[in-house]
Amino acid sequence: MSQIDRTREQDRLIKIYTKKAKHYDITSRLYPAPFYPQRAQRLRTVQALGLHAGDSVIDIACGTGLNFSLIEEVIGPDGRIVGVDLTDAMLARARARIETNGWSNISLVQADAVDFDFPTGVDAILSTYALSQVPECAEVIARGAAALSGGGRWAVLDLKVPDNTPVSLARLGTAMVRPFASIDEWITRRPWETIRTAMREELADTSWTDFFFGTAFLAAGSRRPGTFGVRPSGSVD
Ligand SMILES: C[S@@+](CC[C@H](N)C(=O)[O-])C[C@H]1O[C@@H](n2cnc3c(N)ncnc32)[C@H](O)[C@@H]1O
């Protein structure tokens, strides 16, 4: 993607999420459809990180921080969360959530996920309902994987088109639920396949779980042994 296209794409997403931010916590309950088991999927994702008290966690494209309470319950006050998001308005809601809950161990960074400078030695990274919107998602996964501590975990939860769904049906279904306009681009790009491949390439012990009739997936894996200090542009094998 050229720099001009990338800036245009960033602007488009920022506009969308700036509009959504104020009511995101309520409207996201209807996302991608009313009664969708989103919270159960978030819980499974946090569980897939295998967290312990005191762990450090990065939430990529954290939005308003809907994962924070689930993570805080496990890592406790000695742990640390860094929430990263492109959209200032979403981070403002996350900040309000942090203040309301009195959490003093969460910091927020406004950045494109692909530009984020991952701190090294982090125990876990997750991204929920967001990474498929990032065209450079494979690069984000690789850079995150390179930053994990030994045994550190990466988990991605996102929506997908169920396998074997005809394109026309997929377009109809996703047009109703996806929050942004370039639905054809998303279906054609099939980002969940890119994410699956990147997770397999960059991590060990990878798993893939389809949720809710194949409309969402959880991909998870651990840092590969013996890869500490290897940058993602090089071979990690
Ligand atoms: C559907 S919301 C999901 C938010 C949160 N992860 C959740 O589970 O509720 C998508 C979020 O991704 C963010 N986002 C989109 N593209 C991004 C990028 N390239 N880098 C960082 N954040 C991005 C948006 O600003 C928005 O907050």
GROMACS .gro file of C-alpha atoms and ligand atoms in nm:
model
  264
    1MET     CA    1   0.000   0.000   0.000
    2SER     CA    2   0.140   0.341  -0.095
    3GLN     CA    3   0.186   0.608   0.171
    4ILE     CA    4  -0.096   0.813   0.016
    5ASP     CA    5  -0.337   0.516   0.022
    6ARG     CA    6  -0.233   0.436   0.377
    7THR     CA    7  -0.295   0.791   0.498
    8ARG     CA    8  -0.632   0.790   0.321
    9GLU     CA    9  -0.724   0.459   0.487
   10GLN     CA   10  -0.617   0.588   0.830
   11ASP     CA   11  -0.826   0.904   0.783
   12ARG     CA   12  -1.126   0.698   0.678
   13LEU     CA   13  -1.104   0.473   0.985
   14ILE     CA   14  -1.041   0.763   1.222
   15LYS     CA   15  -1.352   0.940   1.087
   16ILE     CA   16  -1.563   0.627   1.132
   17TYR     CA   17  -1.447   0.558   1.486
   18THR     CA   18  -1.456   0.921   1.593
   19LYS     CA   19  -1.827   0.915   1.507
   20LYS     CA   20  -1.878   0.581   1.682
   21ALA     CA   21  -1.672   0.648   1.995
   22LYS     CA   22  -1.935   0.817   2.211
   23HIS     CA   23  -2.185   0.531   2.191
   24TYR     CA   24  -1.943   0.249   2.105
   25ASP     CA   25  -1.986   0.063   2.436
   26ILE     CA   26  -2.361   0.037   2.375
   27THR     CA   27  -2.369  -0.006   1.997
   28SER     CA   28  -2.089  -0.262   2.006
   29ARG     CA   29  -2.325  -0.490   2.200
   30LEU     CA   30  -2.517  -0.517   1.875
   31TYR     CA   31  -2.195  -0.594   1.687
   32PRO     CA   32  -2.186  -0.775   1.455
   33ALA     CA   33  -2.550  -0.860   1.536
   34PRO     CA   34  -2.784  -0.836   1.837
   35PHE     CA   35  -2.722  -1.113   2.093
   36TYR     CA   36  -2.388  -1.199   1.933
   37PRO     CA   37  -2.177  -1.371   2.204
   38GLN     CA   38  -1.909  -1.105   2.198
   39ARG     CA   39  -1.829  -1.107   2.568
   40ALA     CA   40  -1.784  -1.485   2.571
   41GLN     CA   41  -1.547  -1.453   2.276
   42ARG     CA   42  -1.348  -1.179   2.453
   43LEU     CA   43  -1.324  -1.400   2.761
   44ARG     CA   44  -1.195  -1.694   2.554
   45THR     CA   45  -0.936  -1.462   2.401
   46VAL     CA   46  -0.807  -1.339   2.735
   47GLN     CA   47  -0.800  -1.699   2.861
   48ALA     CA   48  -0.594  -1.797   2.554
   49LEU     CA   49  -0.322  -1.558   2.675
   50GLY     CA   50  -0.261  -1.775   2.983
   51LEU     CA   51  -0.206  -1.466   3.197
   52HIS     CA   52  -0.069  -1.456   3.552
   53ALA     CA   53  -0.069  -1.190   3.820
   54GLY     CA   54   0.187  -0.921   3.741
   55ASP     CA   55   0.197  -0.983   3.364
   56SER     CA   56   0.239  -0.709   3.104
   57VAL     CA   57  -0.017  -0.701   2.822
   58ILE     CA   58  -0.052  -0.496   2.504
   59ASP     CA   59  -0.403  -0.448   2.362
   60ILE     CA   60  -0.364  -0.354   1.995
   61ALA     CA   61  -0.647  -0.136   1.860
   62CYS     CA   62  -0.793  -0.136   2.212
   63GLY     CA   63  -1.077   0.100   2.124
   64THR     CA   64  -1.265   0.210   2.437
   65GLY     CA   65  -1.094  -0.058   2.646
   66LEU     CA   66  -1.365  -0.324   2.656
   67ASN     CA   67  -1.102  -0.591   2.728
   68PHE     CA   68  -0.939  -0.408   3.017
   69SER     CA   69  -1.155  -0.541   3.303
   70LEU     CA   70  -1.111  -0.902   3.188
   71ILE     CA   71  -0.733  -0.855   3.179
   72GLU     CA   72  -0.718  -0.662   3.506
   73GLU     CA   73  -0.902  -0.943   3.685
   74VAL     CA   74  -0.608  -1.173   3.614
   75ILE     CA   75  -0.298  -0.952   3.614
   76GLY     CA   76  -0.400  -0.742   3.915
   77PRO     CA   77  -0.241  -0.416   4.025
   78ASP     CA   78   0.115  -0.544   3.977
   79GLY     CA   79   0.050  -0.609   3.608
   80ARG     CA   80   0.056  -0.356   3.329
   81ILE     CA   81  -0.160  -0.289   3.021
   82VAL     CA   82  -0.067  -0.074   2.724
   83GLY     CA   83  -0.364   0.010   2.501
   84VAL     CA   84  -0.281   0.120   2.147
   85ASP     CA   85  -0.532   0.276   1.907
   86LEU     CA   86  -0.543   0.499   1.602
   87THR     CA   87  -0.845   0.702   1.706
   88ASP     CA   88  -0.815   0.972   1.969
   89ALA     CA   89  -1.189   0.970   2.041
   90MET     CA   90  -1.185   0.594   2.117
   91LEU     CA   91  -0.886   0.645   2.347
   92ALA     CA   92  -1.071   0.926   2.525
   93ARG     CA   93  -1.344   0.675   2.614
   94ALA     CA   94  -1.077   0.427   2.724
   95ARG     CA   95  -0.925   0.697   2.944
   96ALA     CA   96  -1.264   0.764   3.104
   97ARG     CA   97  -1.303   0.390   3.173
   98ILE     CA   98  -0.960   0.379   3.337
   99GLU     CA   99  -1.046   0.676   3.560
  100THR     CA  100  -1.387   0.537   3.654
  101ASN     CA  101  -1.229   0.207   3.758
  102GLY     CA  102  -0.931   0.367   3.932
  103TRP     CA  103  -0.681   0.158   3.736
  104SER     CA  104  -0.333   0.305   3.770
  105ASN     CA  105  -0.147   0.042   3.568
  106ILE     CA  106  -0.283   0.118   3.218
  107SER     CA  107  -0.122   0.352   2.968
  108LEU     CA  108  -0.263   0.452   2.632
  109VAL     CA  109  -0.076   0.521   2.310
  110GLN     CA  110  -0.229   0.683   2.003
  111ALA     CA  111  -0.063   0.514   1.707
  112ASP     CA  112  -0.126   0.310   1.398
  113ALA     CA  113  -0.065  -0.052   1.500
  114VAL     CA  114   0.188  -0.093   1.223
  115ASP     CA  115   0.397   0.199   1.351
  116PHE     CA  116   0.376   0.102   1.717
  117ASP     CA  117   0.714   0.039   1.872
  118PHE     CA  118   0.646  -0.277   2.078
  119PRO     CA  119   0.837  -0.280   2.407
  120THR     CA  120   1.044  -0.597   2.433
  121GLY     CA  121   0.980  -0.871   2.685
  122VAL     CA  122   0.604  -0.826   2.700
  123ASP     CA  123   0.409  -1.124   2.836
  124ALA     CA  124   0.106  -1.107   2.610
  125ILE     CA  125  -0.048  -0.924   2.316
  126LEU     CA  126  -0.409  -0.933   2.203
  127SER     CA  127  -0.624  -0.765   1.944
  128THR     CA  128  -1.002  -0.802   1.929
  129TYR     CA  129  -1.237  -0.720   1.640
  130ALA     CA  130  -0.980  -0.489   1.484
  131LEU     CA  131  -0.677  -0.647   1.319
  132SER     CA  132  -0.865  -0.744   1.002
  133GLN     CA  133  -0.908  -0.372   0.939
  134VAL     CA  134  -0.532  -0.320   0.938
  135PRO     CA  135  -0.396  -0.390   0.589
  136GLU     CA  136  -0.049  -0.460   0.732
  137CYS     CA  137  -0.185  -0.707   0.990
  138ALA     CA  138   0.084  -0.967   0.910
  139GLU     CA  139   0.354  -0.712   0.986
  140VAL     CA  140   0.186  -0.619   1.315
  141ILE     CA  141   0.175  -0.987   1.414
  142ALA     CA  142   0.541  -1.036   1.323
  143ARG     CA  143   0.657  -0.727   1.512
  144GLY     CA  144   0.450  -0.825   1.814
  145ALA     CA  145   0.583  -1.181   1.807
  146ALA     CA  146   0.939  -1.050   1.805
  147ALA     CA  147   0.867  -0.841   2.116
  148LEU     CA  148   0.722  -1.121   2.330
  149SER     CA  149   0.905  -1.262   2.629
  150GLY     CA  150   1.002  -1.630   2.620
  151GLY     CA  151   0.671  -1.818   2.636
  152GLY     CA  152   0.479  -1.493   2.576
  153ARG     CA  153   0.142  -1.527   2.402
  154TRP     CA  154  -0.033  -1.351   2.109
  155ALA     CA  155  -0.410  -1.384   2.056
  156VAL     CA  156  -0.625  -1.238   1.779
  157LEU     CA  157  -1.005  -1.240   1.784
  158ASP     CA  158  -1.187  -1.110   1.480
  159LEU     CA  159  -1.476  -1.159   1.245
  160LYS     CA  160  -1.457  -1.362   0.927
  161VAL     CA  161  -1.680  -1.488   0.651
  162PRO     CA  162  -1.779  -1.849   0.728
  163ASP     CA  163  -1.597  -2.103   0.513
  164ASN     CA  164  -1.771  -2.209   0.191
  165THR     CA  165  -2.003  -1.908   0.190
  166PRO     CA  166  -2.075  -1.787  -0.165
  167VAL     CA  167  -1.936  -1.437  -0.220
  168SER     CA  168  -2.280  -1.289  -0.292
  169LEU     CA  169  -2.418  -1.422   0.036
  170ALA     CA  170  -2.108  -1.309   0.225
  171ARG     CA  171  -2.147  -0.963   0.080
  172LEU     CA  172  -2.511  -0.946   0.185
  173GLY     CA  173  -2.439  -1.071   0.538
  174THR     CA  174  -2.133  -0.861   0.605
  175ALA     CA  175  -2.286  -0.548   0.452
  176MET     CA  176  -2.539  -0.563   0.733
  177VAL     CA  177  -2.286  -0.602   1.009
  178ARG     CA  178  -1.952  -0.453   0.911
  179PRO     CA  179  -1.910  -0.097   1.031
  180PHE     CA  180  -1.728   0.037   0.732
  181ALA     CA  181  -1.793   0.088   0.366
  182SER     CA  182  -1.524  -0.111   0.187
  183ILE     CA  183  -1.691  -0.442   0.247
  184ASP     CA  184  -1.601  -0.581  -0.093
  185GLU     CA  185  -1.237  -0.505  -0.027
  186TRP     CA  186  -1.256  -0.687   0.310
  187ILE     CA  187  -1.424  -0.995   0.160
  188THR     CA  188  -1.181  -1.007  -0.132
  189ARG     CA  189  -0.875  -0.950   0.085
  190ARG     CA  190  -0.982  -1.228   0.327
  191PRO     CA  191  -0.770  -1.084   0.610
  192TRP     CA  192  -0.846  -1.376   0.842
  193GLU     CA  193  -0.638  -1.597   0.610
  194THR     CA  194  -0.349  -1.350   0.623
  195ILE     CA  195  -0.376  -1.349   1.002
  196ARG     CA  196  -0.385  -1.729   1.016
  197THR     CA  197  -0.074  -1.760   0.799
  198ALA     CA  198   0.116  -1.490   0.989
  199MET     CA  199   0.036  -1.649   1.326
  200ARG     CA  200   0.161  -1.987   1.199
  201GLU     CA  201   0.476  -1.834   1.057
  202GLU     CA  202   0.568  -1.618   1.354
  203LEU     CA  203   0.462  -1.824   1.655
  204ALA     CA  204   0.481  -2.173   1.806
  205ASP     CA  205   0.196  -2.390   1.940
  206THR     CA  206  -0.056  -2.204   1.730
  207SER     CA  207  -0.426  -2.276   1.755
  208TRP     CA  208  -0.725  -2.167   1.550
  209THR     CA  209  -1.082  -2.180   1.679
  210ASP     CA  210  -1.390  -2.088   1.480
  211PHE     CA  211  -1.668  -1.924   1.681
  212PHE     CA  212  -2.037  -1.890   1.619
  213PHE     CA  213  -2.086  -2.078   1.292
  214GLY     CA  214  -1.752  -1.961   1.158
  215THR     CA  215  -1.839  -1.590   1.178
  216ALA     CA  216  -1.543  -1.522   1.409
  217PHE     CA  217  -1.210  -1.681   1.492
  218LEU     CA  218  -0.958  -1.691   1.771
  219ALA     CA  219  -0.598  -1.740   1.661
  220ALA     CA  220  -0.336  -1.781   1.931
  221GLY     CA  221   0.024  -1.885   1.972
  222SER     CA  222   0.339  -1.856   2.182
  223ARG     CA  223   0.675  -1.701   2.121
  224ARG     CA  224   0.900  -1.945   1.939
  225PRO     CA  225   1.182  -2.075   2.157
  226GLY     CA  226   1.520  -1.933   2.063
  227THR     CA  227   1.391  -1.632   1.872
  228PHE     CA  228   1.460  -1.366   2.131
  229GLY     CA  229   1.615  -1.059   1.970
  230VAL     CA  230   1.534  -1.168   1.613
  231ARG     CA  231   1.368  -0.886   1.423
  232PRO     CA  232   1.062  -0.975   1.214
  233SER     CA  233   1.218  -0.872   0.885
  234GLY     CA  234   1.466  -1.159   0.925
  235SER     CA  235   1.389  -1.529   0.926
  236VAL     CA  236   1.254  -1.657   1.255
  237ASP     CA  237   1.282  -2.024   1.157
  238LIG     C1  238  -1.429  -0.244   1.608
  238LIG     S1  239  -1.321  -0.143   1.704
  238LIG     C2  240  -1.258  -0.265   1.819
  238LIG     C3  241  -1.210  -0.200   1.945
  238LIG     C4  242  -1.169  -0.299   2.055
  238LIG     N1  243  -1.055  -0.377   2.018
  238LIG     C5  244  -1.284  -0.387   2.093
  238LIG     O1  245  -1.267  -0.510   2.093
  238LIG     O2  246  -1.390  -0.335   2.129
  238LIG     C6  247  -1.180  -0.121   1.597
  238LIG     C7  248  -1.074  -0.030   1.657
  238LIG     O3  249  -0.956  -0.044   1.578
  238LIG     C8  250  -0.894   0.083   1.570
  238LIG     N2  251  -0.805   0.077   1.455
  238LIG     C9  252  -0.838   0.058   1.325
  238LIG     N3  253  -0.728   0.055   1.249
  238LIG    C10  254  -0.622   0.071   1.333
  238LIG    C11  255  -0.482   0.075   1.313
  238LIG     N4  256  -0.428   0.064   1.191
  238LIG     N5  257  -0.403   0.092   1.420
  238LIG    C12  258  -0.455   0.104   1.544
  238LIG     N6  259  -0.588   0.101   1.568
  238LIG    C13  260  -0.670   0.085   1.463
  238LIG    C14  261  -1.008   0.181   1.560
  238LIG     O4  262  -0.970   0.311   1.595
  238LIG    C15  263  -1.108   0.118   1.656
  238LIG     O5  264  -1.090   0.170   1.786
   0.00000   0.00000   0.00000
